[in-house]
XYZ file of C-alpha atoms in Angstrom:
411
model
C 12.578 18.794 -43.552
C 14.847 16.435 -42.183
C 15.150 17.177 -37.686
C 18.574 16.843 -36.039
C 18.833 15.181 -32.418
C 21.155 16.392 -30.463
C 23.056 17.071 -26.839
C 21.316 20.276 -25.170
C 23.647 23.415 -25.724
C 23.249 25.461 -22.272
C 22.896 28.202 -24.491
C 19.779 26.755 -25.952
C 18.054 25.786 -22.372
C 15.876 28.654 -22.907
C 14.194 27.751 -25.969
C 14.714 24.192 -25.506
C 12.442 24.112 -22.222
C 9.768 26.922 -23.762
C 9.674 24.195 -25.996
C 8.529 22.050 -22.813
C 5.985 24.786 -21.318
C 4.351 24.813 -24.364
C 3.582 21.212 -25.151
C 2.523 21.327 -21.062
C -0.074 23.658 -22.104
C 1.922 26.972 -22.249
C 1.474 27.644 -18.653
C 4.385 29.356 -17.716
C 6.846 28.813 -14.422
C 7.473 31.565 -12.440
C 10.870 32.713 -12.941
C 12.322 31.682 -9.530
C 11.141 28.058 -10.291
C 12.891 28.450 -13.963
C 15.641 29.056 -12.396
C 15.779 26.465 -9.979
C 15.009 24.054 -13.532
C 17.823 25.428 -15.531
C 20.200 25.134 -12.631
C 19.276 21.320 -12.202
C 19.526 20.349 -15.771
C 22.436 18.321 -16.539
C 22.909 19.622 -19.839
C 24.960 16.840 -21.371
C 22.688 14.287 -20.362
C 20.074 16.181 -22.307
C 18.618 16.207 -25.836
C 16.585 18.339 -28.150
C 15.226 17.413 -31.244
C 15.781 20.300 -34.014
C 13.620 21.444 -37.016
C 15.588 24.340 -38.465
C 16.195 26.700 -35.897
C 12.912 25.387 -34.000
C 13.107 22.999 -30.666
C 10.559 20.067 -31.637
C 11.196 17.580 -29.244
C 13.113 17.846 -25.605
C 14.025 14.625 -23.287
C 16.539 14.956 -20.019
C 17.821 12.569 -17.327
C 18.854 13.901 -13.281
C 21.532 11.553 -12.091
C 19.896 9.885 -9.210
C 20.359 6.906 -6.740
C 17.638 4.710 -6.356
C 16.491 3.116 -3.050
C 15.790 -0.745 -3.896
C 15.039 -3.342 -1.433
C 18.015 -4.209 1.144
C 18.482 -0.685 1.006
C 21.029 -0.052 -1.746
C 21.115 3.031 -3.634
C 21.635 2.312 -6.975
C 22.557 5.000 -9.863
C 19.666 5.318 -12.256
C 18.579 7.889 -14.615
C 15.595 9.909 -14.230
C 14.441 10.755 -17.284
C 12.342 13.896 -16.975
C 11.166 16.769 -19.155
C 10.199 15.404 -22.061
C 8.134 16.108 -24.786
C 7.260 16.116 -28.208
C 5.723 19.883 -30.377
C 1.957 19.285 -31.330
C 3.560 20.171 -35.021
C 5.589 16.947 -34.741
C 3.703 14.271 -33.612
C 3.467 11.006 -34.912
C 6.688 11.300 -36.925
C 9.029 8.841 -34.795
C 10.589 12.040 -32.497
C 9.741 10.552 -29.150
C 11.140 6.941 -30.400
C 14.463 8.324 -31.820
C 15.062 10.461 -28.373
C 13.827 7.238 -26.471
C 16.438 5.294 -27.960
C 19.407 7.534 -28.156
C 18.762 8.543 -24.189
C 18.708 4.617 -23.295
C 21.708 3.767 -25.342
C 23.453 7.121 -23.403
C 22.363 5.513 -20.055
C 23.858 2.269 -20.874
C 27.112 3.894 -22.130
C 26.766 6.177 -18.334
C 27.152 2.903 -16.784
C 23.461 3.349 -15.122
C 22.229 0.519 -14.874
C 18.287 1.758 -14.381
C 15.883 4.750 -15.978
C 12.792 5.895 -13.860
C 10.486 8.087 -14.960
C 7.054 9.317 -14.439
C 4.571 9.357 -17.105
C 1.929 12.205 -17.981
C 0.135 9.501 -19.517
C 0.207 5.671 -18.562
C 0.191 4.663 -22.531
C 3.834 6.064 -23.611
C 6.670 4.144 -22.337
C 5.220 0.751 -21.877
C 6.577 0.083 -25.604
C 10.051 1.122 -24.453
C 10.288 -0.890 -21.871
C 8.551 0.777 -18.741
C 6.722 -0.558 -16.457
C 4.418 0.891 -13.250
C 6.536 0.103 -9.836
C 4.938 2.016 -7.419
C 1.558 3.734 -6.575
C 0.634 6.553 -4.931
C -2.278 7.161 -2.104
C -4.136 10.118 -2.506
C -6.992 11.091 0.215
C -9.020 13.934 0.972
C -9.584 13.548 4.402
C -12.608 15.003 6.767
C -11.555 16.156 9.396
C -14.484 17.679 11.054
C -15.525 13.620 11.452
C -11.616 11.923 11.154
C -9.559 12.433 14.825
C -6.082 11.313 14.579
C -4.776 9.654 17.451
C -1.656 10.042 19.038
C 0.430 7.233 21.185
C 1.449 7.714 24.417
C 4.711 9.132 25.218
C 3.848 12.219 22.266
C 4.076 14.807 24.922
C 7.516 14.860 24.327
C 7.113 16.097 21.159
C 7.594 19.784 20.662
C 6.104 21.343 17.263
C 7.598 24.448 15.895
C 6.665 26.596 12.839
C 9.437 27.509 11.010
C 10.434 29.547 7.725
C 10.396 27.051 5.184
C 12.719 29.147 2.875
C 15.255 29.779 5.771
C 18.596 27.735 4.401
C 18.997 25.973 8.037
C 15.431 24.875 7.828
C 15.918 23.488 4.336
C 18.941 21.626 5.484
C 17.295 20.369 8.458
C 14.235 19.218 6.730
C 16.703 17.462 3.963
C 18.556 15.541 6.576
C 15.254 13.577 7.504
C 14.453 12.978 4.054
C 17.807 11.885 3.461
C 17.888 9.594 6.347
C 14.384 8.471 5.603
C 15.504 7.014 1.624
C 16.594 3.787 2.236
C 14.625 2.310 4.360
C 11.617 2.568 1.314
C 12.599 1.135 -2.624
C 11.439 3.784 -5.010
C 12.554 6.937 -2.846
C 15.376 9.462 -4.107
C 18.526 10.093 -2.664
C 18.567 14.027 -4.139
C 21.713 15.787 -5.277
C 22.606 19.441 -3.813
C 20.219 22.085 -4.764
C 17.051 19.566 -4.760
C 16.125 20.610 -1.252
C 14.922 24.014 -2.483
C 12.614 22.388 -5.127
C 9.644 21.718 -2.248
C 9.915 25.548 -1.095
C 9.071 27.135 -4.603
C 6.051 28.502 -4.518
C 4.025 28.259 -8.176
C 1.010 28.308 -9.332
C -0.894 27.168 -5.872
C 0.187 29.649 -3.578
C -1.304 31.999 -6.126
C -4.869 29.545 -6.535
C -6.542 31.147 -3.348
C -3.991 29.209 -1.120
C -1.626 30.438 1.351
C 1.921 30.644 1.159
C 4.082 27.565 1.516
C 3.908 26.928 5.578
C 6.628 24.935 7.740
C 5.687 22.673 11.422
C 9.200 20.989 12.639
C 8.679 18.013 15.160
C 11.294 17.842 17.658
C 12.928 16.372 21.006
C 15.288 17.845 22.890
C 16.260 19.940 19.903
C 16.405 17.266 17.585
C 14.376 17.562 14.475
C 12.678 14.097 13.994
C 9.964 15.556 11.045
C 8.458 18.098 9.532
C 5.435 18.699 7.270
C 4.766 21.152 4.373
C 1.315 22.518 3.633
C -0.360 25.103 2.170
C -4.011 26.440 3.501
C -6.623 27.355 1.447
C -9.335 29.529 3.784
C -12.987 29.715 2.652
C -16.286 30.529 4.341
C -19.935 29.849 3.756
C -23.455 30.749 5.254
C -22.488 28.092 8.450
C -18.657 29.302 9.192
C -15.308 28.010 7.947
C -14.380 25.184 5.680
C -11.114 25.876 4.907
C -8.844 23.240 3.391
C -4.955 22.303 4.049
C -3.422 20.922 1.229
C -0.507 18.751 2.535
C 2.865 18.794 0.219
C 5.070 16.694 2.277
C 5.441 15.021 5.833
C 8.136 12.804 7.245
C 9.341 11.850 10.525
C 11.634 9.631 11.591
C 10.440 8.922 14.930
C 6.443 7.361 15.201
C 5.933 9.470 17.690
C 7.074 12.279 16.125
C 5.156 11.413 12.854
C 1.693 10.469 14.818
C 1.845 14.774 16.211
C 2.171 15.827 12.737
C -0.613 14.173 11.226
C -2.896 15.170 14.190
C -1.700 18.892 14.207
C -1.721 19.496 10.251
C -6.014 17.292 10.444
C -6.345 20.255 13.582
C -5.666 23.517 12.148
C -8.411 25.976 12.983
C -10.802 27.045 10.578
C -10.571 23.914 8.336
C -12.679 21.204 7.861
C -10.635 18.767 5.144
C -7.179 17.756 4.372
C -6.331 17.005 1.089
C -3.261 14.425 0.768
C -1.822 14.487 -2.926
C 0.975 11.321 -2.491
C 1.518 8.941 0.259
C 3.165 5.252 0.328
C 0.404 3.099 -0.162
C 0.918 1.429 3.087
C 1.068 4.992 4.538
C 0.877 4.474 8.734
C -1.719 7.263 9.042
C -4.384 4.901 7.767
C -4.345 3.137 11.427
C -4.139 6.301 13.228
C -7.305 7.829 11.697
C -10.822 6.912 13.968
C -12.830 6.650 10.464
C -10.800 5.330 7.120
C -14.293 5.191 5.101
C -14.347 9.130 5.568
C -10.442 9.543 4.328
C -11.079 9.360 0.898
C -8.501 7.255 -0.379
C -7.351 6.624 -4.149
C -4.277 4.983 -5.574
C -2.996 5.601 -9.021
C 0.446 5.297 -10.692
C 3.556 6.919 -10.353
C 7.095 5.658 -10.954
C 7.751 3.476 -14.010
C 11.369 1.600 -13.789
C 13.281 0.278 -16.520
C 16.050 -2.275 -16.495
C 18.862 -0.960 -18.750
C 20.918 -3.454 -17.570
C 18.922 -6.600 -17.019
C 22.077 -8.690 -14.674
C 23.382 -5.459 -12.851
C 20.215 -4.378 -12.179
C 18.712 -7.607 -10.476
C 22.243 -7.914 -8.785
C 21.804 -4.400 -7.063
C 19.261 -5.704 -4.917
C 18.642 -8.421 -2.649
C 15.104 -10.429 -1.957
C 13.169 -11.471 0.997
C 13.315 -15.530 0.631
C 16.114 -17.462 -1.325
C 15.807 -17.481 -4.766
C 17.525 -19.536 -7.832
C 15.369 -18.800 -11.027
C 16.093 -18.843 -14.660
C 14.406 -15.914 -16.120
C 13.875 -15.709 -19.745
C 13.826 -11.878 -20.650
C 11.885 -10.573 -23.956
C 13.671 -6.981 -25.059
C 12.975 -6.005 -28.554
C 13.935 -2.263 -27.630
C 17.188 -2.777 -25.819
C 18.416 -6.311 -27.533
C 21.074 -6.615 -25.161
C 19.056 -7.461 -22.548
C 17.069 -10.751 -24.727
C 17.809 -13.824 -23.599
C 18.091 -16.282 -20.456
C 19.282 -14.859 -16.983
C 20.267 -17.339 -13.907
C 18.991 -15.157 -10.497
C 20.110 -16.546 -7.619
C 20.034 -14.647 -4.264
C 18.717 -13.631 -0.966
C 18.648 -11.050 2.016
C 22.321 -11.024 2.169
C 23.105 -10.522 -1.699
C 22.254 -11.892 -5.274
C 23.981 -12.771 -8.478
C 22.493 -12.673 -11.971
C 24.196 -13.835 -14.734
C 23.684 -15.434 -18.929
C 22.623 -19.022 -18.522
C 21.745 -21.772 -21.345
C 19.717 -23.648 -19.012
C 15.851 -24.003 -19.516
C 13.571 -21.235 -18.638
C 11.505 -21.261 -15.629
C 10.220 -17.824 -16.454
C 8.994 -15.954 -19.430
C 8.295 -12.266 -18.744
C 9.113 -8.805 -21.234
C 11.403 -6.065 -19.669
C 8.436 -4.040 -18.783
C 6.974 -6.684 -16.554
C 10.620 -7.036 -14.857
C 10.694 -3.220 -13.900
C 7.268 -3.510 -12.541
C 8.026 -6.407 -10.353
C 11.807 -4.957 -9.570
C 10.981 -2.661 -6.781
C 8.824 -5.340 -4.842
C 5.326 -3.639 -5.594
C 3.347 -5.391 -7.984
C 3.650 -8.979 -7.320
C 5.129 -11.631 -10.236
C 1.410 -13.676 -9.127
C -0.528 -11.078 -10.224
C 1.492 -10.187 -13.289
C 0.807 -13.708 -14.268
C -2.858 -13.775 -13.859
C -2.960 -11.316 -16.080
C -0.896 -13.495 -18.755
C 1.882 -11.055 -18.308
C 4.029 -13.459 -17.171
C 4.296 -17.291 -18.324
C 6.153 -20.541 -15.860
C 7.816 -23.219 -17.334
C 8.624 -24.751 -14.277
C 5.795 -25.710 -11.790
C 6.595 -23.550 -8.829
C 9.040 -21.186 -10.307
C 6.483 -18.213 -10.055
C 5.411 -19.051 -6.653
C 9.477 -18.753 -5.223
C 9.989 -16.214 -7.497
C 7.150 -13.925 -6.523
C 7.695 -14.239 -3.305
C 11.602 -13.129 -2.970
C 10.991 -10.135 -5.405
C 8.588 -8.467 -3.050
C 9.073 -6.188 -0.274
C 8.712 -5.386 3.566
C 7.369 -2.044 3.247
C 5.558 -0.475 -0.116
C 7.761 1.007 -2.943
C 6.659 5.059 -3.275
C 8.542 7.915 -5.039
C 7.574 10.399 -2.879
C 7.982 13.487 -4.985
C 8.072 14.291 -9.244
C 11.090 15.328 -11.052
């Protein structure tokens, strides 16, 4: 039986995002955090795939803005939600909603699609490739101290009640400030500041509820941290764990006080750290690094839908005049020679018929685009090929950035 792709109905969000749950292993979302999901959906930048009256196949897209290095927030699509019934698999669903959703993104004027993946294989073939990493540790802190710089005194930390509506906005307007000074972070539309504070599955795994610690001075808030704890006992006396969702501060001082009151808390003995910038500054506050327990794997994957608006939304750290010669086979448009020419102060990207110094796919271009994973190594890998001697060395160089891309939170 022939399947029909088409724009999400809101009528149909219900069976169109069962249709999620279940190919996510039929775990259901509480219904608070369902609602928060259907009330976030853009609906008509959303597709389901249809078999009869059945939902096969679901893909959607958040309108975001991008951080990218100089600091610009550029509008790209986050595709999100997407998946593909075990009954339909390997029959060309995820490809057909794949290419309609890029060809819709391109029509939306967005010049970039992020996503992450629930499995690294998928969306290299259409284009994808890994930006940014994320640090994971699981620190101990019965043998870790954190220390603190001087002047932290001044620091006053207050729990709060994460669900209050002033403590949401008040947390937001740190993250908010915090987004453009990283490439990869989100600047989040209204109603995306409640989607830390619903508590799912975790606060019901033998963890506490979601807990709240502002950092402030003189009344300012300058952080705050999110954690849940998760007590336990054995024969020699507590070993409790805090799980830590989220911390940012926009004052060191003010960041070094969280870290050291959230590895502190009573009755624990590790803290387990799910995503951090890979360059995270706690790593030179800890007294013992080999006892943090750090791993790194991948999390956003960026796609240029727009090879010459894309490049020209950013800016790079060393002058730059490069012919890149761009291999597309799933967005065409995007084949063919660019001239890049920039710096710090701006860039320009445009169709050239001069020779190629550069030789890379689209998927190696959204690796390299948020400054993260380094043109060099790209080519060492044969992912990359120069033409001219020195082009990759220039090139490399002014695509890479001050401070570590990291998406600091799913979608």
């Amino acid at each position: 039986m022939a399947t029909d792709l088409r724009v999400l109905d809101p009528a149909e969000w219900d069976h169109w995002y069962g249709t999620l749950e279940v190919a996510f292993g039929g775990v259901l979302e509480t219904p608070e955090k369902r609602a928060l999901m259907e009330s976030l959906t853009e609906h008509e930048r959303s597709l389901g795939v249809w078999d009869g009256d059945q939902c096969v196949g679901t893909a959607g897209a958040f309108s975001f803005r991008l951080a990218v290095p100089g600091g610009a927030l550029v509008p790209a699509a986050g595709v999100t939600m997407v998946s593909v019934a075990a009954t339909h698999r390997r029959r060309g669903t995820l490809t057909s909603m794949m290419r309609r959703q890029l060809d819709d993104v391109r029509t939306w004027g967005e010049s970039l699609a992020v996503l992450t993946a629930s499995e690294p294989a998928i969306y290299g073939r259409y284009g994808y490739g890994a930006a940014t990493q994320e640090l994971r540790a699981e620190i101990d802190t019965s043998r870790v101290r954190v220390s603190v710089p001087e002047g932290a005194d001044g620091i006053r930390l207050r729990r709060a009640e994460p669900h209050d509506p002033a403590v949401q906005e008040a947390c937001e307007a740190v993250y908010a400030a915090e987004v453009a000074t990283r490439p990869g972070m989100l600047a989040r539309r209204p109603g995306w500041e409640r989607v830390p504070v619903i508590d799912g599955e975790k606060a019901m795994d033998g963890m506490s509820a979601l807990q709240c610690v502002l950092a402030e001075r003189d009344g300012e808030v300058l952080g705050f941290t999110l954690f849940r704890n998760r007590p336990e006992w054995d024969k020699s006396g507590p070993k409790g764990t805090i799980e830590l969702q989220d911390l940012y501060a926009s004052d060191p001082l003010a960041y070094a006080s969280l870290w050291r009151f959230v590895s502190e808390i009573d009755l624990t003995s590790t803290l387990r750290v799910r995503n951090r910038p890979v360059d995270d500054p706690f790593q030179h506050l800890v007294s013992d690094v080999r006892r943090c327990g750090l791993t790194v794997r991948d999390a956003l994957y960026v796609r240029l839908v727009e090879v010459g608006a894309a490049l020209e939304a950013r800016t790079y750290r060393t002058p730059v005049d490069v012919v890149l010669e761009v291999e597309d086979a799933f967005c065409p448009w995007n084949e063919g020679r660019w001239r890049l020419t920039g710096d710090t102060k701006g860039s320009s990207c445009e169709r050239t018929a001069d020779e190629a110094d550069l030789i890379l796919t689209a998927t190696e271009l959204g690796a390299a685009y948020l400054g993260g994973v380094s043109l060099a190594s790209l080519a060492r890998a044969a992912r990359v090929r120069e033409a001219r001697p020195g082009a990759l060395a220039e090139a490399s160089t002014a695509f890479t950035s001050d401070l570590a891309p990291w998406l600091p939170h799913g979608f």
